[in-house]
mmCIF file of C-alpha atoms and ligand atoms in Angstrom:
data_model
loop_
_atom_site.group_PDB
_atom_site.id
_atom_site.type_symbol
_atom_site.label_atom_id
_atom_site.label_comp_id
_atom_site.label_asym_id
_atom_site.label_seq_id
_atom_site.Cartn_x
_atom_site.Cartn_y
_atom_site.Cartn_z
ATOM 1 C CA UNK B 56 0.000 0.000 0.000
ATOM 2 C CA UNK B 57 1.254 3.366 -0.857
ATOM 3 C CA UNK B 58 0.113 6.557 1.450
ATOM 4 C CA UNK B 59 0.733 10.097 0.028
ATOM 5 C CA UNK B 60 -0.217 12.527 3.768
ATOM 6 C CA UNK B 61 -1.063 16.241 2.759
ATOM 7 C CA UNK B 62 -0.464 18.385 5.251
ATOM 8 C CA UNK B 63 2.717 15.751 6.800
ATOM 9 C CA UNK B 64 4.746 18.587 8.775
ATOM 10 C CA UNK B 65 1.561 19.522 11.364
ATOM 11 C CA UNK B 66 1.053 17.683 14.315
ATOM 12 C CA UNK B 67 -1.193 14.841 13.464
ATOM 13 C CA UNK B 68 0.895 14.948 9.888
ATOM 14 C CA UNK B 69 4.105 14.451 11.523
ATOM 15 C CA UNK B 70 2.788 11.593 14.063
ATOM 16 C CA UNK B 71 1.111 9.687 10.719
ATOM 17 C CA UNK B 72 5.047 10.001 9.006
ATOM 18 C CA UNK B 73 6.347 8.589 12.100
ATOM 19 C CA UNK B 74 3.460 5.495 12.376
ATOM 20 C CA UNK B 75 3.136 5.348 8.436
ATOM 21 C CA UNK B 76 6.912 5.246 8.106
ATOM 22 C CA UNK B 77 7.409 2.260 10.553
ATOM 23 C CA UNK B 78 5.699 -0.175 8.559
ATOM 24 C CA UNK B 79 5.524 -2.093 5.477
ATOM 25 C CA UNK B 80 3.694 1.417 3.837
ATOM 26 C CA UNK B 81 5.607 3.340 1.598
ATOM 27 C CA UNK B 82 4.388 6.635 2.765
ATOM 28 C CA UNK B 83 5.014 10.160 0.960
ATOM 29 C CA UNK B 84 3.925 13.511 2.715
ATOM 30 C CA UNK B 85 4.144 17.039 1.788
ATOM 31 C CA UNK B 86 2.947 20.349 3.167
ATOM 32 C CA UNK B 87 2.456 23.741 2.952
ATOM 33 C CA UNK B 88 5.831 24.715 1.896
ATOM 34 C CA UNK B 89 5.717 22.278 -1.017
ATOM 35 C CA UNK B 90 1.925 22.166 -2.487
ATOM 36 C CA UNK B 91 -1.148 24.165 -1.455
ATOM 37 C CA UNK B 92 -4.124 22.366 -1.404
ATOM 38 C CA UNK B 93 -5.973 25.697 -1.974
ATOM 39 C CA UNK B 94 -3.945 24.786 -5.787
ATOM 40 C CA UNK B 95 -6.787 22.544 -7.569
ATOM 41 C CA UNK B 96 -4.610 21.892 -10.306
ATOM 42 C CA UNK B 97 -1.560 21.608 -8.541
ATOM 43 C CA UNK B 98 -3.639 19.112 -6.524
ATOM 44 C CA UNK B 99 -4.565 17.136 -8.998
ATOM 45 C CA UNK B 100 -1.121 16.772 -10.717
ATOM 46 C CA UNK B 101 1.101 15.485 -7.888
ATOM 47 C CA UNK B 102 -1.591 13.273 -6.586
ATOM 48 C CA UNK B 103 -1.608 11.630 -10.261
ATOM 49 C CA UNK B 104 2.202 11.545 -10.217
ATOM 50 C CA UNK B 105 2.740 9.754 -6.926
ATOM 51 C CA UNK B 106 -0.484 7.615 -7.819
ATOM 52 C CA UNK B 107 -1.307 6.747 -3.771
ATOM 53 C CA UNK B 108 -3.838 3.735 -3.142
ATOM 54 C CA UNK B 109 -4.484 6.035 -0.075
ATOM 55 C CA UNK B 110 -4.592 10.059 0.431
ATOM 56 C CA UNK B 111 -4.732 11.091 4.533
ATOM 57 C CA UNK B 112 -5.667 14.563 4.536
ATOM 58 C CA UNK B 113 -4.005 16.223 7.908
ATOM 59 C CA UNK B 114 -4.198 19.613 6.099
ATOM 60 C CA UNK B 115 -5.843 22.166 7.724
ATOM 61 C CA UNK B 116 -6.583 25.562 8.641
ATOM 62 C CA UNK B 117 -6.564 24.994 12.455
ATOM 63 C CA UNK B 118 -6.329 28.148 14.172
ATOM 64 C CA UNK B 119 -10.108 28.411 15.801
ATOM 65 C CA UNK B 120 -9.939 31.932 17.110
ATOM 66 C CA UNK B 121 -8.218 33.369 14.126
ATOM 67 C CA UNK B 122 -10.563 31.644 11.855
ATOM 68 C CA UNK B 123 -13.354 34.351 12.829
ATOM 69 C CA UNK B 124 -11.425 36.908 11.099
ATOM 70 C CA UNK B 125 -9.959 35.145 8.573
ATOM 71 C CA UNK B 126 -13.251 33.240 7.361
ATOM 72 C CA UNK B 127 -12.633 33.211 3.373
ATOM 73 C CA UNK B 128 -8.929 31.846 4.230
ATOM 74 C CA UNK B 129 -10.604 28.966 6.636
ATOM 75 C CA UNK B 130 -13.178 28.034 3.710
ATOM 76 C CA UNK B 131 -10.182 28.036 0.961
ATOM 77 C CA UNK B 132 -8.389 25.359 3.300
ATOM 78 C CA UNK B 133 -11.235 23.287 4.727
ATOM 79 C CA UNK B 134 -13.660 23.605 2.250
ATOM 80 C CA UNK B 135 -12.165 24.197 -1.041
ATOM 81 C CA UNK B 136 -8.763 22.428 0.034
ATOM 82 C CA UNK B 137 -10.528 19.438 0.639
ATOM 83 C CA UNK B 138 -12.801 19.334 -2.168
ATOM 84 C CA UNK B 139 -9.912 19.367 -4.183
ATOM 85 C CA UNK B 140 -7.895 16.323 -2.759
ATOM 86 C CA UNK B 141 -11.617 14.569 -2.757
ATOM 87 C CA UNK B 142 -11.375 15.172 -6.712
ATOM 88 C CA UNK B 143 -7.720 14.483 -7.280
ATOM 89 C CA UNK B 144 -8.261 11.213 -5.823
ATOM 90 C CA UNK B 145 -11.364 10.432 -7.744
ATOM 91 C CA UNK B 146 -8.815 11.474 -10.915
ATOM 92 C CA UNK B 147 -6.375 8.881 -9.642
ATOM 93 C CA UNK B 148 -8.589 6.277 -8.266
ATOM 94 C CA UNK B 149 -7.339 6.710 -4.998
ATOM 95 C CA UNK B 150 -8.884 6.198 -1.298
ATOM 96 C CA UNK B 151 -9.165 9.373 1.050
ATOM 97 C CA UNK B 152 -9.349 9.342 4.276
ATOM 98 C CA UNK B 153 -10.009 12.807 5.581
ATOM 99 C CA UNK B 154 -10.081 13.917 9.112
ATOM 100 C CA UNK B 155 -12.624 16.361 10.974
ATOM 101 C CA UNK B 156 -13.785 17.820 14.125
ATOM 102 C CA UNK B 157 -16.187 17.674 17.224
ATOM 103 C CA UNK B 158 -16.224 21.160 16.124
ATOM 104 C CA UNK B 159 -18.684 20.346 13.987
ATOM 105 C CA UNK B 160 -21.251 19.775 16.848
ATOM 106 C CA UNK B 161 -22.729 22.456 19.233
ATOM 107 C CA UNK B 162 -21.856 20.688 22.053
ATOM 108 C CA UNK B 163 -25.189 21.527 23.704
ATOM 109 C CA UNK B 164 -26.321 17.820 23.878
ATOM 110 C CA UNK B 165 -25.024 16.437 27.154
ATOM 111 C CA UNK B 166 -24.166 12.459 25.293
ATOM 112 C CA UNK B 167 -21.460 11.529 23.249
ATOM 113 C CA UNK B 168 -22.113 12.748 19.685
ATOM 114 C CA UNK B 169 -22.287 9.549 16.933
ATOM 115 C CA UNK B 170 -21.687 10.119 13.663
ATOM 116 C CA UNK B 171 -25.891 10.190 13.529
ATOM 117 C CA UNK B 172 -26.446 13.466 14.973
ATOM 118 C CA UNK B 173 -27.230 16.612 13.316
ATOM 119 C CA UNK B 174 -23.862 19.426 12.873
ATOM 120 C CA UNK B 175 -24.647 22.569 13.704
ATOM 121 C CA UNK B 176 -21.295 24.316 13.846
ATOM 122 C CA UNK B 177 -20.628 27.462 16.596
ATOM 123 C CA UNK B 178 -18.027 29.052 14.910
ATOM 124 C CA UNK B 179 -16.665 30.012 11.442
ATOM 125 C CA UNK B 180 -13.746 26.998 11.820
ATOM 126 C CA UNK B 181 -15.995 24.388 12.409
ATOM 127 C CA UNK B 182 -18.329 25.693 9.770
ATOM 128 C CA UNK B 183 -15.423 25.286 7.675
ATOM 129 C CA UNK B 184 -14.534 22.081 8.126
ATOM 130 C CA UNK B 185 -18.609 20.652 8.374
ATOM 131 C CA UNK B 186 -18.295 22.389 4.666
ATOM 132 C CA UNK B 187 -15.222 20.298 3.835
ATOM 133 C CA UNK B 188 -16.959 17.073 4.324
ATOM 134 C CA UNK B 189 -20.441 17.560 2.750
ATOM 135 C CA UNK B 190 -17.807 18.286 -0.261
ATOM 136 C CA UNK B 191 -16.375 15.187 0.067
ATOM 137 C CA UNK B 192 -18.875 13.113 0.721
ATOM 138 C CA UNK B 193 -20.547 14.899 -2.775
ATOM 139 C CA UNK B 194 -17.293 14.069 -4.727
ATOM 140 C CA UNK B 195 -16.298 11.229 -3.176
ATOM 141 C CA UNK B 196 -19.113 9.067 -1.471
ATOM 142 C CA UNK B 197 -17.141 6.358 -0.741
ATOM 143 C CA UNK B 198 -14.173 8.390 1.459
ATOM 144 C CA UNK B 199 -13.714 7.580 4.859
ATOM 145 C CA UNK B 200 -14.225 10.634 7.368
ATOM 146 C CA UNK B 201 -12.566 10.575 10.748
ATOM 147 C CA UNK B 202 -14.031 12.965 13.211
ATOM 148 C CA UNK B 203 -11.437 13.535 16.475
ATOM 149 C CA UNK B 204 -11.258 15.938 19.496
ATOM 150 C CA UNK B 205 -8.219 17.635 21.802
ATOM 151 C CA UNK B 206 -5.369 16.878 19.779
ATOM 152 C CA UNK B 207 -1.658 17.258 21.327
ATOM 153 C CA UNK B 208 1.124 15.810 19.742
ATOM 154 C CA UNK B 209 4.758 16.235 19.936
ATOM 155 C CA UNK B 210 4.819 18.544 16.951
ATOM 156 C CA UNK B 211 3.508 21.935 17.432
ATOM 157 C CA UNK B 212 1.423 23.893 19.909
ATOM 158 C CA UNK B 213 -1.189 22.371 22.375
ATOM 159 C CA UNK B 214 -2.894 22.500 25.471
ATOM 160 C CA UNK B 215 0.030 19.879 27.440
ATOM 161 C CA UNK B 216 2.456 21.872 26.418
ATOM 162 C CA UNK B 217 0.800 25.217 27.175
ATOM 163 C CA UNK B 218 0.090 24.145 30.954
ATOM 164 C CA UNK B 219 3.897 22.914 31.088
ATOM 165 C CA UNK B 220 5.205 26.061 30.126
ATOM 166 C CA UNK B 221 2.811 28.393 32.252
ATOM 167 C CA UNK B 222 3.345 25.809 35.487
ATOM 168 C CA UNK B 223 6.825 26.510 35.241
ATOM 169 C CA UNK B 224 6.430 30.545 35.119
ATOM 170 C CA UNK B 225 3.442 30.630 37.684
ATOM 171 C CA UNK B 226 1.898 28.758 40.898
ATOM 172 C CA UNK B 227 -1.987 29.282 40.235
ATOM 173 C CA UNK B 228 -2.869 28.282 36.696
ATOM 174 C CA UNK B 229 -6.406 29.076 35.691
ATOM 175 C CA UNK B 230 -8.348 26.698 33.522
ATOM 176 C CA UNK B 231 -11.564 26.290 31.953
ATOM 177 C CA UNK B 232 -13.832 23.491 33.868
ATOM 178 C CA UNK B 233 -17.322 24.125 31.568
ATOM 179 C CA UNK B 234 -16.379 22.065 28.054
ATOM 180 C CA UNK B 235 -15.567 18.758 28.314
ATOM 181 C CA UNK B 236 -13.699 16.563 25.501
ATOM 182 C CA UNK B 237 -11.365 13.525 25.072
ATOM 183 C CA UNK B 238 -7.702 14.395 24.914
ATOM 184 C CA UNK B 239 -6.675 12.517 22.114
ATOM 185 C CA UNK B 240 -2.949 11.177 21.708
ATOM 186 C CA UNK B 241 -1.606 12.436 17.822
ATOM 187 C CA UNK B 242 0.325 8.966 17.552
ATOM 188 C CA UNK B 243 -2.665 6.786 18.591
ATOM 189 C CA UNK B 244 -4.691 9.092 16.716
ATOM 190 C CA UNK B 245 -2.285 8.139 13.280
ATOM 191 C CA UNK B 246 -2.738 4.639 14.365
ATOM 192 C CA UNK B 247 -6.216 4.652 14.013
ATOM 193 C CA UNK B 248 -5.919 6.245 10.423
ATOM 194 C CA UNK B 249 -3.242 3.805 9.408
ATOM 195 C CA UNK B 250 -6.106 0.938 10.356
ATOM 196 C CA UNK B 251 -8.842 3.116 8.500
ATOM 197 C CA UNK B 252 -6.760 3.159 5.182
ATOM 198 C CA UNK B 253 -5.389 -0.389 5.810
ATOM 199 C CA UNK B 254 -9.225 -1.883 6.128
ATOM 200 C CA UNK B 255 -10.632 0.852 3.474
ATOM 201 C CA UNK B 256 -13.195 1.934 5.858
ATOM 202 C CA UNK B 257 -15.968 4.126 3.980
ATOM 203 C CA UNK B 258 -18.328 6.839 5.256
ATOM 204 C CA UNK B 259 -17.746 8.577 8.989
ATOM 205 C CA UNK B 260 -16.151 7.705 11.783
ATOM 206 C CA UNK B 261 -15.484 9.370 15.524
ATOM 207 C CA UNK B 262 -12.263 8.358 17.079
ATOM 208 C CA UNK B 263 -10.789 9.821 20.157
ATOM 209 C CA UNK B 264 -9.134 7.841 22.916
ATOM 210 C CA UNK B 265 -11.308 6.705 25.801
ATOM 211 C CA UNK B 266 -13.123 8.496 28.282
ATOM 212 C CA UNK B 267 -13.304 12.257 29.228
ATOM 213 C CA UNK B 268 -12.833 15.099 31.225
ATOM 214 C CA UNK B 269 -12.803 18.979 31.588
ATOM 215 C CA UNK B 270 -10.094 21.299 30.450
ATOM 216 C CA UNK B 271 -9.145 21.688 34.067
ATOM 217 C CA UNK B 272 -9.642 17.798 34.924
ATOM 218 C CA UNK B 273 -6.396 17.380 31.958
ATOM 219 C CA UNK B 274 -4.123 20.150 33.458
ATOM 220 C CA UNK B 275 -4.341 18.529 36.922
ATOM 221 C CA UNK B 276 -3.489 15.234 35.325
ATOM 222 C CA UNK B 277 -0.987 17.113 32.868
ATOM 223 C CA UNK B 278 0.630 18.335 36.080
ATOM 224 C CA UNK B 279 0.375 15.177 38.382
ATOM 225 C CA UNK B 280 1.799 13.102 35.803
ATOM 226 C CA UNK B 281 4.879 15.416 35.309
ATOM 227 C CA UNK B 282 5.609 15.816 38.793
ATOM 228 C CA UNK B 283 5.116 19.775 38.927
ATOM 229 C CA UNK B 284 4.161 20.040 42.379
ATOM 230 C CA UNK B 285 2.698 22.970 44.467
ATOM 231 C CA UNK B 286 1.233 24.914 41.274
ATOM 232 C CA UNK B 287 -2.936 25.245 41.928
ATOM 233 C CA UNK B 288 -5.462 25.008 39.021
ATOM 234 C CA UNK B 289 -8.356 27.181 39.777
ATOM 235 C CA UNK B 290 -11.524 26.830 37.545
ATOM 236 C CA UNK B 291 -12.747 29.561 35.327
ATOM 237 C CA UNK B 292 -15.924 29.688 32.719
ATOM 238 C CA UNK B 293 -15.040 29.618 28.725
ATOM 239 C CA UNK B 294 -16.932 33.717 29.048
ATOM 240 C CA UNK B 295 -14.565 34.499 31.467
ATOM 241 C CA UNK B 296 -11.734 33.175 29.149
ATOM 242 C CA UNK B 297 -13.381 35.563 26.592
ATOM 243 C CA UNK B 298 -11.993 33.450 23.644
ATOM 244 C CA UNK B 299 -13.157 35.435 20.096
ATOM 245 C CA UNK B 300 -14.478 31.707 18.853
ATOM 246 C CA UNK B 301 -17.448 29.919 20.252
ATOM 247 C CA UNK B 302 -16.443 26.498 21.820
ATOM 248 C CA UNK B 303 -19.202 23.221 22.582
ATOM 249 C CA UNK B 304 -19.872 22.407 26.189
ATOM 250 C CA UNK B 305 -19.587 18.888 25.248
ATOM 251 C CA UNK B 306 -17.286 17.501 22.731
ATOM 252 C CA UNK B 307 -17.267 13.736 23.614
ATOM 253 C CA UNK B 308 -17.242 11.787 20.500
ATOM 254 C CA UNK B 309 -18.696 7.882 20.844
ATOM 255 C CA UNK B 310 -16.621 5.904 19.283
ATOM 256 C CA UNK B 311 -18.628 2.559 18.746
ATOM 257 C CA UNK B 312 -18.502 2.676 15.394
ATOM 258 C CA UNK B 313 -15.236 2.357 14.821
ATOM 259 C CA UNK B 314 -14.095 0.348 17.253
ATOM 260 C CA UNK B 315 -16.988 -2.045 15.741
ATOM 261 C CA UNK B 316 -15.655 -1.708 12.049
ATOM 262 C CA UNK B 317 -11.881 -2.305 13.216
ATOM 263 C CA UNK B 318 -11.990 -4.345 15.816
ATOM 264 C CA UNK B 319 -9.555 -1.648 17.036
ATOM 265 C CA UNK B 320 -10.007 0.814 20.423
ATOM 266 C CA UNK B 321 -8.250 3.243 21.479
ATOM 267 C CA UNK B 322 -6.495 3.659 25.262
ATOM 268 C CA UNK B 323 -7.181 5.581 27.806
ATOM 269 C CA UNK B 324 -7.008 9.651 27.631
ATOM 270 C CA UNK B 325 -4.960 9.281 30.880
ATOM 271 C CA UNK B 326 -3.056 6.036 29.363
ATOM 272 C CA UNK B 327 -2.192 7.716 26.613
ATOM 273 C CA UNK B 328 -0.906 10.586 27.892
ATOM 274 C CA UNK B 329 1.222 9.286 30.927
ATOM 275 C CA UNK B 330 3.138 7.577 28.017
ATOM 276 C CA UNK B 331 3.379 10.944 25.735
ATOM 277 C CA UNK B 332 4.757 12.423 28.643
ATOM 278 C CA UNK B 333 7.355 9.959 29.627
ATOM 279 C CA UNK B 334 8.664 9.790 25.840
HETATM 280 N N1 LIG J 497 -5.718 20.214 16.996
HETATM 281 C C1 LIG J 497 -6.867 19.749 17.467
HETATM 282 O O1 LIG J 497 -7.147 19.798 18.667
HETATM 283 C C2 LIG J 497 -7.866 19.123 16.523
HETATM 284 C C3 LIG J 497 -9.086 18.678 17.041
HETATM 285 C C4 LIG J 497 -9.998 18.071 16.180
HETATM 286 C C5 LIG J 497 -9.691 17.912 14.840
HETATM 287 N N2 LIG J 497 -8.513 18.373 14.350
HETATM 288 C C6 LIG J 497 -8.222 18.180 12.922
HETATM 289 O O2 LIG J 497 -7.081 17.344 12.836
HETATM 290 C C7 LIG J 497 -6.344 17.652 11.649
HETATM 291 C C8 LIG J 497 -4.883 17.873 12.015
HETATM 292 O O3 LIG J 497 -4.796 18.940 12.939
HETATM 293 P P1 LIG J 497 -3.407 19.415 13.562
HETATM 294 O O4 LIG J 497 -3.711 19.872 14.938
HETATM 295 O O5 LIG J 497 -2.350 18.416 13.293
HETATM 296 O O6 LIG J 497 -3.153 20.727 12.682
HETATM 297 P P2 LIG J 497 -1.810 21.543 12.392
HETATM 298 O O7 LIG J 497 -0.751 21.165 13.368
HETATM 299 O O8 LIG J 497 -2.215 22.959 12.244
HETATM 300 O O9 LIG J 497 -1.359 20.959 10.985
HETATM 301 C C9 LIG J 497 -2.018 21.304 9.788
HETATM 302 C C10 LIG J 497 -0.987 21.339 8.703
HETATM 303 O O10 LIG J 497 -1.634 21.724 7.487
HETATM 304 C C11 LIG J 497 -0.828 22.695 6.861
HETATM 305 N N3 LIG J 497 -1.610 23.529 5.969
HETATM 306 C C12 LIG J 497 -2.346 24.626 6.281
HETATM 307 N N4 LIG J 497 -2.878 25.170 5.171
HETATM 308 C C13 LIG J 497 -2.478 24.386 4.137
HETATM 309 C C14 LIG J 497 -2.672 24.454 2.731
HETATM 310 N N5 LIG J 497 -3.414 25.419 2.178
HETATM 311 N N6 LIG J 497 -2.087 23.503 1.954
HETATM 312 C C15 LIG J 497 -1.326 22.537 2.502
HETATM 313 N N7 LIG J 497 -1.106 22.421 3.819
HETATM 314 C C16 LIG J 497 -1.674 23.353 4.620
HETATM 315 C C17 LIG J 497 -0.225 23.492 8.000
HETATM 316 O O11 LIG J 497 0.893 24.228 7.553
HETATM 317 P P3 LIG J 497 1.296 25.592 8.332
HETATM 318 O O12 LIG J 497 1.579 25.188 9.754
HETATM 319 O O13 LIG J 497 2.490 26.074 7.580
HETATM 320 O O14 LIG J 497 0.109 26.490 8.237
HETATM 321 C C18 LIG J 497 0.142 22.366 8.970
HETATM 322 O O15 LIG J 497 1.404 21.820 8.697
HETATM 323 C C19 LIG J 497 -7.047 18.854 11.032
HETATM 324 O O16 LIG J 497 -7.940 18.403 10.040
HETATM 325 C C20 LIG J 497 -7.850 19.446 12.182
HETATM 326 O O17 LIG J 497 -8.983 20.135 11.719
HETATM 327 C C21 LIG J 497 -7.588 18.981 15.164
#
């Protein structure tokens, strides 16, 4: 099997290189610096030169807050952008397996979200990205959609390594304790992807790893698991963050689905991320 990863330098991207690269895959990534996806026919011509059986899409525009400013550069990326790898690989009769968002929910339902329930998008990024998929899924019924939540990774900026850095500058952190999610592992995470492509799983999927907990709930553990004593969390509410981007209260995915389909499940939130932090 031959994987080409789009956007293979981000954090997920750079975690799929790493899984894709230690196996029997030949895998072949570029990013940003090398091809925009925004670049239909650009698109279109390396993905028919490198001739992939699979195409993982980890391009994206991520940046949630930003997003509400920049809305027509968030719908290039995660609209447009994926519409045209979605057509590239129907040129080159290749799979795509593309991944999304809980941002795609509200978050007002207080149950894990399955793949049944209605979007209805807060903010401009996850508008973007709900757009993204209804294009693919137009282009390319048969692509394989992977929805996932609270990424961190060892590539790039996130939450663990926010709460690091400010424990090590301050003694009272204060964290957000009204949206809940389910810190999600970028290596188990490409794992899960390499499966999806592997089994040529079609239509959409949630995968996070197991279980859940506030923003707050994951600092603590962040900072009991890394031995940074005597620095208190105190709670605070997502207005009094005053964030310019909407966030759900709930973003728990359910993950059934998959693990029925694969026969594969992912570890524990806390599992997961006792190991990323002992690496
Ligand atoms: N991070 C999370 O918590 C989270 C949660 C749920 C879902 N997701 C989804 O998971 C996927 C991976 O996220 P991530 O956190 O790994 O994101 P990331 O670190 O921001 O990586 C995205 C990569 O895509 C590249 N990119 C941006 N615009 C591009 C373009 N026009 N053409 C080609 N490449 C482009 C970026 O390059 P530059 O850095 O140079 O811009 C970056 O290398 C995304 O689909 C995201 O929506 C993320």
């Amino acid at each position: 099997m031959k994987v080409l990863v789009s956007g293979s330098k981000g954090m997920l991207g750079t975690d799929l290189m790493r899984v894709l690269g230690s196996s029997p895959t030949a895998v072949v990534g570029f990013d940003l610096d090398e091809l925009d996806i925004t670049d239909r026919r650009a698109v279109e011509d390396r993905v028919l030169a490198e001739a992939p059986d699979v195409l993982i899409n980890a391009a994206a525009y991520t940046d949630v807050d930003r997003s509400e400013e920049q809305e027509d550069l968030a719908f290039q990326v995660n609209a447009e952008g994926a519409a045209n790898l979605a057509l590239a690989c129907r040129a080159a009769r290749a799979r795509l397996v593309h991944v999304s968002t809980d941002y795609v929910f509200d978050g007002s339902d207080p149950r894990p979200y399955s793949e049944q329930d209605r979007a209805s998008p807060l903010g401009v990024y996850g508008r973007s990205k709900w757009e993204g998929e209804e294009r693919i899924r137009e282009i390319l019924p048969e692509a394989c959609l992977v929805r996932t939540a609270w990424l961190y990774g060892k590539a790039g900026k996130n939450f663990v390594k926010a709460i690091l850095a400010q424990a090590d500058q301050k003694s009272r952190l204060r964290v957000v304790d009204d949206q809940r999610g389910s810190p999600t592992y970028t290596f188990d995470l490409a794992m899960a992807l390499r499966e999806a492509a592997g089994q040529g799983l079609e239509g959409t999927y949630h995968v996070t790893n197991q279980g859940s907990c506030s923003w707050l709930e994951f600092a603590v553990k962040i900072l009991e698991l890394s031995e940074k004593t005597g620095v208190e969390v105190d709670p605070i509410s997502s207005e009094e963050l005053g964030r310019p981007a909407p966030r759900p209260t709930n973003s728990v995915l359910s993950c059934g689905k998959f693990e029925e389909a694969t026969g594969m499940k992912l570890r524990t939130w806390q599992d997961a991320l006792a190991d990323y932090l002992s690496e």
